[in-house]
Tab-separated table of C-alpha atoms in Angstrom:
chain	number	residue	atom	x	y	z
A	1	MET	CA	56.419	-71.630	21.817
A	2	LEU	CA	58.454	-68.562	24.150
A	3	LEU	CA	60.477	-66.434	21.358
A	4	SER	CA	63.514	-65.358	23.121
A	5	ARG	CA	64.699	-61.679	23.322
A	6	GLN	CA	66.531	-61.425	20.674
A	7	TRP	CA	63.668	-62.529	18.176
A	8	LEU	CA	61.547	-60.550	19.625
A	9	VAL	CA	63.539	-57.101	19.674
A	10	VAL	CA	63.846	-59.246	15.903
A	11	VAL	CA	60.886	-58.988	15.737
A	12	ALA	CA	59.557	-55.741	17.099
A	13	ALA	CA	62.247	-53.887	15.002
A	14	ALA	CA	60.819	-55.692	11.169
A	15	ALA	CA	57.172	-54.442	12.687
A	16	MET	CA	58.302	-50.897	13.292
A	17	LEU	CA	60.226	-51.239	9.504
A	18	GLY	CA	56.854	-52.163	7.959
A	19	ALA	CA	54.557	-49.628	9.909
A	20	ARG	CA	57.043	-46.626	9.336
A	21	ARG	CA	57.579	-48.293	5.355
A	22	SER	CA	54.196	-48.219	4.926
A	23	LEU	CA	53.387	-44.471	6.178
A	24	GLN	CA	56.321	-43.203	3.747
A	25	ALA	CA	53.863	-45.774	0.701
A	26	GLN	CA	50.662	-43.281	1.872
A	27	ASP	CA	52.375	-39.893	2.073
A	28	ASN	CA	53.427	-39.600	-1.894
A	29	MET	CA	52.429	-37.159	-4.711
A	30	ARG	CA	49.621	-38.598	-6.719
A	31	ARG	CA	47.527	-39.093	-3.586
A	32	GLU	CA	48.781	-35.081	-2.580
A	33	ASP	CA	47.556	-34.488	-5.578
A	34	HIS	CA	44.079	-35.889	-5.323
A	35	LEU	CA	43.359	-33.880	-1.873
A	36	ARG	CA	42.345	-31.079	-4.130
A	37	TRP	CA	39.120	-30.516	-5.890
A	38	PRO	CA	38.803	-30.943	-10.074
A	39	GLY	CA	38.890	-27.480	-11.968
A	40	GLY	CA	39.017	-25.836	-8.462
A	41	GLU	CA	35.415	-26.117	-7.948
A	42	VAL	CA	34.048	-26.663	-4.763
A	43	THR	CA	29.986	-27.851	-4.832
A	44	PHE	CA	29.002	-27.343	-0.923
A	45	HIS	CA	26.037	-27.288	1.617
A	46	LEU	CA	25.159	-24.795	4.860
A	47	GLY	CA	23.431	-26.826	7.132
A	48	ARG	CA	20.297	-24.551	8.157
A	49	ASN	CA	22.048	-24.191	12.683
A	50	LEU	CA	24.509	-21.985	11.287
A	51	THR	CA	24.013	-18.673	12.922
A	52	GLY	CA	24.689	-15.361	11.016
A	53	VAL	CA	28.000	-13.978	11.983
A	54	VAL	CA	29.217	-17.408	11.316
A	55	LEU	CA	27.035	-17.643	7.188
A	56	ALA	CA	28.336	-13.989	6.758
A	57	ASN	CA	31.974	-15.210	7.838
A	58	ILE	CA	32.082	-18.157	5.514
A	59	ARG	CA	30.498	-16.312	1.936
A	60	GLU	CA	33.954	-13.325	3.446
A	61	VAL	CA	35.631	-16.120	2.933
A	62	MET	CA	34.623	-17.732	-0.483
A	63	ALA	CA	34.061	-14.641	-1.843
A	64	GLY	CA	37.882	-13.814	-1.281
A	65	LEU	CA	39.573	-16.758	-1.898
A	66	GLU	CA	37.011	-16.503	-5.394
A	67	SER	CA	38.850	-13.013	-6.405
A	68	VAL	CA	42.263	-13.794	-5.517
A	69	THR	CA	42.172	-17.683	-7.165
A	70	CYS	CA	40.841	-19.228	-9.597
A	71	LEU	CA	38.944	-21.311	-7.497
A	72	ARG	CA	34.637	-21.456	-7.142
A	73	PHE	CA	32.058	-22.897	-4.244
A	74	THR	CA	29.128	-23.431	-5.790
A	75	PRO	CA	26.261	-24.391	-3.461
A	76	LEU	CA	24.654	-28.037	-3.707
A	77	GLY	CA	21.836	-28.282	-6.183
A	78	THR	CA	21.833	-24.815	-8.352
A	79	ARG	CA	24.043	-26.510	-11.607
A	80	ARG	CA	22.416	-28.871	-13.666
A	81	GLY	CA	24.228	-32.351	-11.989
A	82	ALA	CA	25.375	-30.645	-8.781
A	83	ARG	CA	21.912	-32.706	-6.934
A	84	TYR	CA	23.386	-35.815	-7.324
A	85	ALA	CA	27.243	-35.000	-6.683
A	86	THR	CA	29.224	-37.934	-5.230
A	87	LYS	CA	31.784	-34.754	-3.941
A	88	VAL	CA	30.512	-32.734	-1.402
A	89	LEU	CA	31.620	-30.205	1.139
A	90	TYR	CA	28.840	-30.813	3.742
A	91	ILE	CA	30.028	-27.471	6.563
A	92	ARG	CA	28.125	-27.478	9.774
A	93	ARG	CA	28.063	-26.021	13.425
A	94	GLY	CA	29.783	-27.893	15.599
A	95	HIS	CA	30.915	-26.373	19.208
A	96	SER	CA	34.915	-26.128	17.772
A	97	CYS	CA	35.921	-25.713	14.943
A	98	TYR	CA	37.081	-29.040	13.545
A	99	TYR	CA	37.755	-30.390	10.134
A	100	GLU	CA	37.647	-34.034	8.702
A	101	LYS	CA	41.060	-34.034	6.217
A	102	VAL	CA	43.173	-32.009	4.040
A	103	GLY	CA	41.607	-32.089	0.989
A	104	ARG	CA	38.449	-33.614	-0.416
A	105	ARG	CA	38.316	-37.855	-0.083
A	106	ALA	CA	38.765	-39.587	-3.349
A	107	SER	CA	35.636	-40.706	-2.730
A	108	GLY	CA	32.696	-39.103	-0.237
A	109	SER	CA	31.975	-36.268	1.092
A	110	VAL	CA	33.837	-33.742	3.200
A	111	LEU	CA	32.785	-32.447	6.239
A	112	LEU	CA	33.518	-29.390	7.693
A	113	LYS	CA	32.149	-28.341	11.481
A	114	LEU	CA	32.450	-24.670	12.286
A	115	GLY	CA	32.387	-23.529	16.240
A	116	ASP	CA	30.560	-20.052	17.307
A	117	ARG	CA	33.401	-19.548	19.028
A	118	CYS	CA	36.232	-20.338	17.254
A	119	ALA	CA	34.466	-18.785	13.829
A	120	GLN	CA	34.204	-15.057	14.614
A	121	ARG	CA	35.769	-14.521	12.868
A	122	PRO	CA	36.470	-14.219	8.767
A	123	THR	CA	40.037	-15.822	9.336
A	124	ALA	CA	39.136	-18.268	11.229
A	125	VAL	CA	37.316	-19.802	8.828
A	126	LEU	CA	39.598	-18.890	6.166
A	127	HIS	CA	42.671	-21.441	7.818
A	128	MET	CA	39.940	-24.109	7.969
A	129	PHE	CA	39.026	-23.857	4.211
A	130	LEU	CA	42.313	-23.340	3.557
A	131	HIS	CA	43.029	-26.658	4.721
A	132	VAL	CA	39.610	-27.741	3.346
A	133	VAL	CA	41.084	-27.349	-0.563
A	134	GLY	CA	44.260	-29.000	0.040
A	135	VAL	CA	46.761	-26.259	1.981
A	136	ARG	CA	48.423	-28.248	4.760
A	137	HIS	CA	49.943	-26.343	7.869
A	138	GLU	CA	53.819	-24.933	7.386
A	139	HIS	CA	55.180	-26.096	9.384
A	140	GLN	CA	54.578	-29.569	8.145
A	141	ARG	CA	56.859	-28.915	4.842
A	142	TYR	CA	60.435	-31.069	5.206
A	143	ASP	CA	62.385	-28.231	5.096
A	144	ARG	CA	60.918	-26.946	8.324
A	145	ASN	CA	63.730	-27.698	10.856
A	146	TYR	CA	65.514	-24.904	9.214
A	147	TYR	CA	63.263	-22.673	10.387
A	148	VAL	CA	61.677	-23.849	13.134
A	149	THR	CA	62.060	-26.295	16.791
A	150	VAL	CA	59.838	-27.928	17.406
A	151	ASP	CA	59.147	-29.546	20.770
A	152	HIS	CA	57.201	-33.278	20.493
A	153	HIS	CA	57.423	-33.625	24.352
A	154	ASN	CA	54.767	-30.610	24.821
A	155	ILE	CA	52.341	-30.562	22.022
A	156	LEU	CA	49.533	-32.245	23.087
A	157	PRO	CA	48.784	-35.537	21.480
A	158	SER	CA	45.209	-34.487	20.026
A	159	HIS	CA	47.317	-32.482	18.186
A	160	ALA	CA	50.088	-33.957	16.975
A	161	ARG	CA	48.709	-34.361	13.914
A	162	GLU	CA	48.951	-31.195	12.886
A	163	TYR	CA	53.264	-30.921	13.765
A	164	ILE	CA	54.016	-34.222	11.521
A	165	ARG	CA	56.802	-33.514	9.015
A	166	ARG	CA	55.819	-34.564	5.248
A	167	SER	CA	58.375	-36.492	2.677
A	168	TRP	CA	60.316	-34.586	0.519
A	169	GLY	CA	58.939	-35.016	-2.626
A	170	VAL	CA	55.456	-34.191	-0.999
A	171	SER	CA	56.724	-30.818	0.028
A	172	TYR	CA	58.400	-30.103	-2.856
A	173	VAL	CA	55.039	-30.738	-4.747
A	174	ALA	CA	52.897	-28.718	-2.270
A	175	SER	CA	54.806	-26.295	-1.417
A	176	ALA	CA	54.616	-24.724	-4.482
A	177	GLY	CA	58.087	-24.285	-5.399
A	178	LEU	CA	56.983	-21.283	-2.102
A	179	PRO	CA	59.917	-20.609	-0.076
A	180	TYR	CA	59.240	-20.765	4.079
A	181	ASP	CA	57.048	-18.735	4.753
A	182	TYR	CA	56.283	-17.410	8.963
A	183	ALA	CA	53.808	-14.836	8.399
A	184	SER	CA	50.799	-17.037	6.458
A	185	ILE	CA	48.100	-18.374	8.260
A	186	MET	CA	48.726	-21.599	7.369
A	187	HIS	CA	51.780	-21.583	10.399
A	188	HIS	CA	51.327	-22.156	13.764
A	189	ALA	CA	51.842	-20.009	16.284
A	190	ALA	CA	55.353	-20.362	19.237
A	191	SER	CA	52.402	-21.810	21.681
A	192	GLY	CA	50.150	-23.640	19.638
A	193	HIS	CA	48.660	-26.903	21.674
A	194	PRO	CA	51.136	-27.387	24.170
A	195	ARG	CA	51.232	-29.867	27.353
A	196	ASP	CA	52.520	-27.393	29.536
A	197	PRO	CA	51.334	-24.053	28.883
A	198	ARG	CA	54.718	-22.603	30.346
A	199	ARG	CA	57.110	-23.784	27.171
A	200	PRO	CA	56.940	-23.436	24.410
A	201	VAL	CA	55.824	-25.635	20.953
A	202	MET	CA	58.283	-23.829	18.805
A	203	LEU	CA	60.235	-21.953	18.750
A	204	PRO	CA	61.075	-20.058	14.963
A	205	LEU	CA	65.783	-19.805	14.527
A	206	VAL	CA	65.143	-16.444	13.304
A	207	PRO	CA	63.986	-14.875	16.536
A	208	CYS	CA	62.026	-11.700	14.647
A	209	ALA	CA	60.313	-14.142	13.555
A	210	GLN	CA	57.631	-14.898	16.843
A	211	LEU	CA	55.974	-11.956	15.939
A	212	ILE	CA	54.389	-12.916	12.962
A	213	MET	CA	53.716	-16.512	13.455
A	214	GLY	CA	50.359	-17.570	13.967
A	215	GLN	CA	49.401	-14.542	12.764
A	216	ARG	CA	44.906	-15.353	11.664
A	217	ASP	CA	45.198	-11.713	10.385
A	218	VAL	CA	44.823	-11.694	6.185
A	219	LEU	CA	46.681	-14.009	3.068
A	220	SER	CA	50.732	-14.064	3.167
A	221	PRO	CA	51.038	-13.423	-0.824
A	222	ALA	CA	52.406	-16.668	-0.356
A	223	ASP	CA	49.575	-17.993	0.348
A	224	VAL	CA	48.036	-16.011	-2.218
A	225	ALA	CA	50.717	-17.782	-4.820
A	226	ARG	CA	50.271	-20.929	-3.449
A	227	LEU	CA	46.300	-21.351	-3.807
A	228	ASN	CA	47.381	-20.209	-7.839
A	229	ARG	CA	50.242	-23.028	-8.067
A	230	LEU	CA	48.348	-26.025	-6.632
A	231	TYR	CA	44.635	-25.141	-8.699
A	232	GLY	CA	46.907	-24.323	-11.861
A	233	CYS	CA	45.138	-20.794	-11.580
A	234	GLU	CA	47.534	-19.088	-14.169
A	235	ARG	CA	46.249	-15.913	-14.085
A	236	HIS	CA	45.912	-15.528	-10.845
A	237	TYR	CA	48.957	-13.848	-8.674
A	238	LEU	CA	51.729	-16.909	-8.433
A	239	GLY	CA	55.348	-15.560	-6.179
A	240	ASP	CA	57.369	-15.217	-9.282
A	241	ASP	CA	58.894	-11.618	-7.585
A	242	ILE	CA	58.791	-13.028	-4.117
A	243	ILE	CA	62.710	-13.686	-2.870
A	244	GLY	CA	63.369	-17.333	-3.084
A	245	ALA	CA	60.396	-18.893	-4.815
A	246	VAL	CA	61.161	-21.067	-7.934
A	247	PRO	CA	59.482	-19.777	-11.255
A	248	TYR	CA	56.401	-21.325	-11.337
A	249	ALA	CA	56.935	-23.281	-14.909
A	250	THR	CA	60.569	-24.163	-13.268
A	251	TRP	CA	58.247	-25.592	-10.098
A	252	ARG	CA	56.141	-26.970	-12.784
A	253	ARG	CA	58.056	-28.330	-14.698
A	254	ARG	CA	59.781	-29.806	-12.220
A	255	ALA	CA	57.101	-31.329	-10.096
A	256	SER	CA	55.824	-33.281	-13.028
A	257	ARG	CA	59.323	-35.285	-12.981
A	258	LEU	CA	59.076	-35.769	-9.303
A	259	ARG	CA	55.796	-37.403	-10.234
A	260	ARG	CA	56.591	-39.779	-12.368
A	261	LEU	CA	59.593	-40.465	-10.962
A	262	GLU	CA	58.161	-40.883	-7.853
A	263	ASP	CA	55.770	-43.332	-10.149
A	264	HIS	CA	58.837	-45.467	-11.840
A	265	ARG	CA	60.163	-46.004	-7.986
A	266	ARG	CA	56.670	-47.135	-6.968
A	267	TRP	CA	56.340	-50.054	-10.302
């Protein structure tokens, strides 16, 4: 039986609504919490074909993160039971820099590929490692439209996922109560991944911020504070002195309430 045009519109709209609801269901705070490694301990295994420069950069990044956060990187097989760990970060050589997913998997291991060209600088490796420990791009925050404009038509399809704006609740938890940070090492530059290189993909509403957007030189204070807040590193820098930041204790209390409210709504 053929459907009339009106019925086709209704069916298509229902399908789109269902898809939208399924995406919203996936974007929840509990799922975001599961991206983090339990206790801040990351068990890793280095591939044999990694070059000397890349290996040195990996070790520098791990040591740097351990010095400013409570994250700990443990080689596979060096502690009791680690030989049989099911959640392992496998670091391998690749043609480019590629992370399989943000954060750890609920089950199974995580693959990080580092190419010789893109991993020549320690801070490029650092950007990838922050993805591995569960940090998304800064410009994926729910409130990003107050700070940048994004030309979605000029984004390469292969990088479109890097510009998806997260829901409000997830953003509040993932941003750890810290203000929008143009200087974050997790923020793309204005020219990031364009279809047409002559046009910017993203422009800041504060023009001078374009000078620091996309920097890959150092972790910003908010980057460090976000890691420590997300992993509960209370003996390290928490960023309470950053202008516009919600005090850590207040953010933690509000985030807990939001999680309970979300759980109640799902039931």
